[in-house]
Short mmCIF file of C-alpha atoms in Angstrom, two decimals:
data_model
loop_
_atom_site.label_atom_id
_atom_site.label_comp_id
_atom_site.label_asym_id
_atom_site.label_seq_id
_atom_site.Cartn_x
_atom_site.Cartn_y
_atom_site.Cartn_z
CA MET A 1 15.90 -49.41 -29.22
CA TYR A 2 15.53 -53.09 -30.20
CA ARG A 3 16.34 -54.28 -26.68
CA LYS A 4 14.02 -51.76 -25.06
CA ASP A 5 11.17 -52.81 -27.36
CA LEU A 6 11.62 -56.50 -26.54
CA GLU A 7 12.51 -56.50 -22.85
CA LYS A 8 8.87 -56.58 -21.69
CA THR A 9 7.89 -59.45 -23.99
CA LEU A 10 10.85 -61.86 -23.63
CA ARG A 11 12.07 -63.96 -20.74
CA ILE A 12 15.28 -62.63 -19.24
CA THR A 13 17.28 -65.67 -20.40
CA THR A 14 16.05 -65.23 -23.98
CA LEU A 15 16.86 -61.53 -23.87
CA ARG A 16 20.35 -62.20 -22.51
CA GLY A 17 21.00 -64.76 -25.24
CA LYS A 18 19.96 -62.27 -27.90
CA GLU A 19 22.10 -59.53 -26.32
CA GLN A 20 25.17 -61.78 -26.20
CA LEU A 21 24.75 -62.77 -29.84
CA ILE A 22 24.17 -59.18 -30.96
CA GLU A 23 27.11 -57.82 -28.96
CA THR A 24 29.59 -60.46 -30.10
CA LYS A 25 28.50 -61.39 -33.64
CA ILE A 26 26.67 -58.38 -35.09
CA LEU A 27 27.74 -55.09 -33.50
CA PRO A 28 31.50 -55.61 -33.97
CA TYR A 29 30.88 -55.73 -37.74
CA LEU A 30 27.82 -53.56 -38.34
CA GLY A 31 27.52 -51.46 -35.18
CA GLU A 32 29.09 -48.32 -36.65
CA LYS A 33 26.58 -48.19 -39.50
CA GLY A 34 23.19 -46.56 -39.35
CA LEU A 35 20.28 -48.82 -40.30
CA THR A 36 19.92 -47.18 -43.71
CA GLU A 37 23.65 -47.70 -44.38
CA ILE A 38 23.41 -51.50 -44.12
CA THR A 39 23.38 -52.85 -47.68
CA PRO A 40 23.14 -56.34 -49.14
CA LEU A 41 26.87 -56.11 -49.95
CA GLY A 42 27.60 -55.11 -46.35
CA ILE A 43 25.60 -58.10 -45.16
CA LEU A 44 27.50 -60.40 -47.53
CA ILE A 45 30.80 -59.12 -46.10
CA TRP A 46 29.43 -59.62 -42.56
CA GLN A 47 28.29 -63.16 -43.41
CA ASN A 48 31.76 -64.06 -44.68
CA ALA A 49 33.31 -62.70 -41.48
CA VAL A 50 30.86 -64.61 -39.27
CA GLN A 51 31.43 -67.84 -41.21
CA SER A 52 35.15 -67.57 -40.54
CA LEU A 53 34.69 -67.27 -36.76
CA THR A 54 35.56 -70.23 -34.57
CA THR A 55 34.68 -71.50 -31.12
CA SER A 56 37.06 -71.11 -28.19
CA ASN A 57 38.66 -74.45 -29.10
CA GLY A 58 39.22 -73.45 -32.73
CA LEU A 59 36.33 -75.33 -34.33
CA PRO A 60 34.06 -73.63 -36.87
CA TYR A 61 30.55 -72.79 -35.69
CA LYS A 62 27.86 -75.33 -36.53
CA GLU A 63 25.66 -74.53 -39.51
CA SER A 64 22.59 -74.28 -37.29
CA TYR A 65 24.31 -71.65 -35.10
CA LEU A 66 25.31 -69.64 -38.17
CA ARG A 67 21.64 -69.71 -39.18
CA THR A 68 20.67 -68.47 -35.70
CA ILE A 69 23.11 -65.56 -35.98
CA GLY A 70 21.75 -64.61 -39.40
CA ASN A 71 18.17 -64.94 -38.18
CA GLN A 72 18.91 -62.54 -35.33
CA LEU A 73 20.17 -59.83 -37.68
CA CYS A 74 17.17 -60.43 -39.95
CA ALA A 75 14.79 -60.09 -36.98
CA MET A 76 16.43 -56.82 -35.94
CA LEU A 77 16.12 -55.41 -39.44
CA ASN A 78 12.50 -56.61 -39.77
CA HIS A 79 11.76 -54.85 -36.47
CA ALA A 80 13.27 -51.66 -37.88
CA VAL A 81 11.13 -51.99 -41.03
CA ARG A 82 7.98 -52.63 -39.01
CA TYR A 83 8.40 -49.96 -36.32
CA TYR A 84 11.07 -47.45 -37.32
CA GLY A 85 10.54 -46.76 -41.00
CA LEU A 86 13.46 -48.68 -42.52
CA PRO A 87 12.30 -48.90 -46.17
CA SER A 88 13.18 -52.57 -46.61
CA ASN A 89 15.19 -55.36 -45.03
CA PRO A 90 18.46 -55.68 -46.97
CA MET A 91 18.71 -59.32 -45.88
CA SER A 92 15.77 -60.15 -48.12
CA ARG A 93 18.14 -59.76 -51.09
CA VAL A 94 20.92 -61.94 -49.66
CA ASP A 95 21.14 -65.73 -49.39
CA ARG A 96 20.97 -66.99 -45.82
CA ILE A 97 23.99 -68.52 -44.13
CA GLY A 98 23.93 -71.75 -42.19
CA SER A 99 21.35 -74.48 -42.23
CA LYS A 100 17.95 -75.03 -40.64
CA LYS A 101 18.84 -78.64 -39.99
CA THR A 102 20.51 -79.34 -36.68
CA GLU A 103 22.92 -82.19 -36.23
CA GLU A 104 21.14 -85.36 -35.30
CA MET A 105 21.65 -86.34 -31.68
CA HIS A 106 22.73 -89.90 -31.05
CA PHE A 107 21.63 -91.65 -27.88
CA TRP A 108 23.03 -94.84 -26.45
CA THR A 109 20.81 -97.86 -26.10
CA LYS A 110 20.67 -99.48 -22.68
CA ASP A 111 23.02 -102.25 -23.87
CA GLU A 112 25.52 -99.71 -25.28
CA TYR A 113 25.52 -97.83 -21.99
CA LYS A 114 26.01 -101.05 -19.99
CA ARG A 115 29.04 -101.95 -22.15
CA PHE A 116 30.46 -98.46 -21.65
CA SER A 117 29.85 -98.43 -17.90
CA ARG A 118 31.57 -101.81 -17.49
CA ALA A 119 34.61 -100.41 -19.31
CA ILE A 120 34.94 -97.48 -16.87
CA MET A 121 33.82 -99.25 -13.71
CA GLY A 122 37.31 -99.07 -12.16
CA LYS A 123 37.39 -95.28 -12.51
CA ASP A 124 35.10 -94.32 -9.64
CA LEU A 125 34.61 -90.62 -10.38
CA SER A 126 34.03 -91.15 -14.11
CA PHE A 127 31.67 -94.03 -13.39
CA MET A 128 29.61 -91.94 -10.94
CA VAL A 129 29.40 -88.95 -13.26
CA PHE A 130 28.24 -91.05 -16.20
CA GLU A 131 25.74 -92.90 -14.00
CA VAL A 132 24.24 -89.55 -12.99
CA LEU A 133 24.15 -88.36 -16.61
CA TYR A 134 22.58 -91.56 -17.88
CA CYS A 135 20.13 -92.27 -15.07
CA LEU A 136 18.87 -88.70 -14.73
CA GLY A 137 18.97 -87.91 -18.44
CA ILE A 138 20.73 -84.61 -17.86
CA ARG A 139 23.26 -82.74 -19.95
CA SER A 140 26.91 -82.48 -18.98
CA GLY A 141 26.60 -78.75 -18.19
CA GLU A 142 23.77 -79.49 -15.77
CA ALA A 143 25.83 -82.21 -14.09
CA LEU A 144 28.85 -79.92 -13.75
CA ALA A 145 26.69 -77.34 -11.97
CA LEU A 146 25.43 -79.80 -9.34
CA THR A 147 26.56 -79.33 -5.74
CA PRO A 148 26.08 -81.63 -2.70
CA ALA A 149 23.15 -79.41 -1.65
CA ASP A 150 21.29 -80.46 -4.83
CA PHE A 151 21.09 -84.07 -3.62
CA ASP A 152 18.39 -85.08 -1.12
CA LEU A 153 19.38 -88.65 -0.30
CA LYS A 154 16.44 -89.26 2.07
CA ALA A 155 13.88 -88.24 -0.55
CA ARG A 156 16.03 -89.78 -3.30
CA ARG A 157 15.84 -86.56 -5.31
CA VAL A 158 18.17 -84.33 -7.26
CA SER A 159 17.29 -80.66 -7.80
CA ILE A 160 18.35 -79.11 -11.07
CA MET A 161 17.55 -75.42 -11.09
CA LEU A 162 17.87 -72.76 -13.76
CA VAL A 163 20.38 -70.18 -12.64
CA SER A 164 20.27 -66.84 -14.38
#
């Protein structure tokens, strides 16, 4: 019901992100319960389980991602209160997990990048990849998705497209 209610108002990428989070972080723990069966204690148990999850390389999730997961469950329950008669949101009686603050991003200065690029200049592939990242200001995932067709050498352009 939640998905159906939101699918007309959200972009497909936003909807898919919500679905992935719900399917992997919420439903495995709370999916068998009816909305009225979800209690503050049940949420506390769920929070502890979510906080013990790790990424594919074994690292704990960042505090800001834990907050996002908790916010998604809270939004679902608020939706049920607003539209489906759930008496109250049990999350309102539980402390939130995670943190609003995201980790600060650190950017290299031009001089720092020049020092780094001189150090890898003999490694052609690494040098080219980092030149693309630095000069275009793109993320590593965007660079990894580039193909030769994305480069227009005559126009001196690179096309970076959202693929859904």
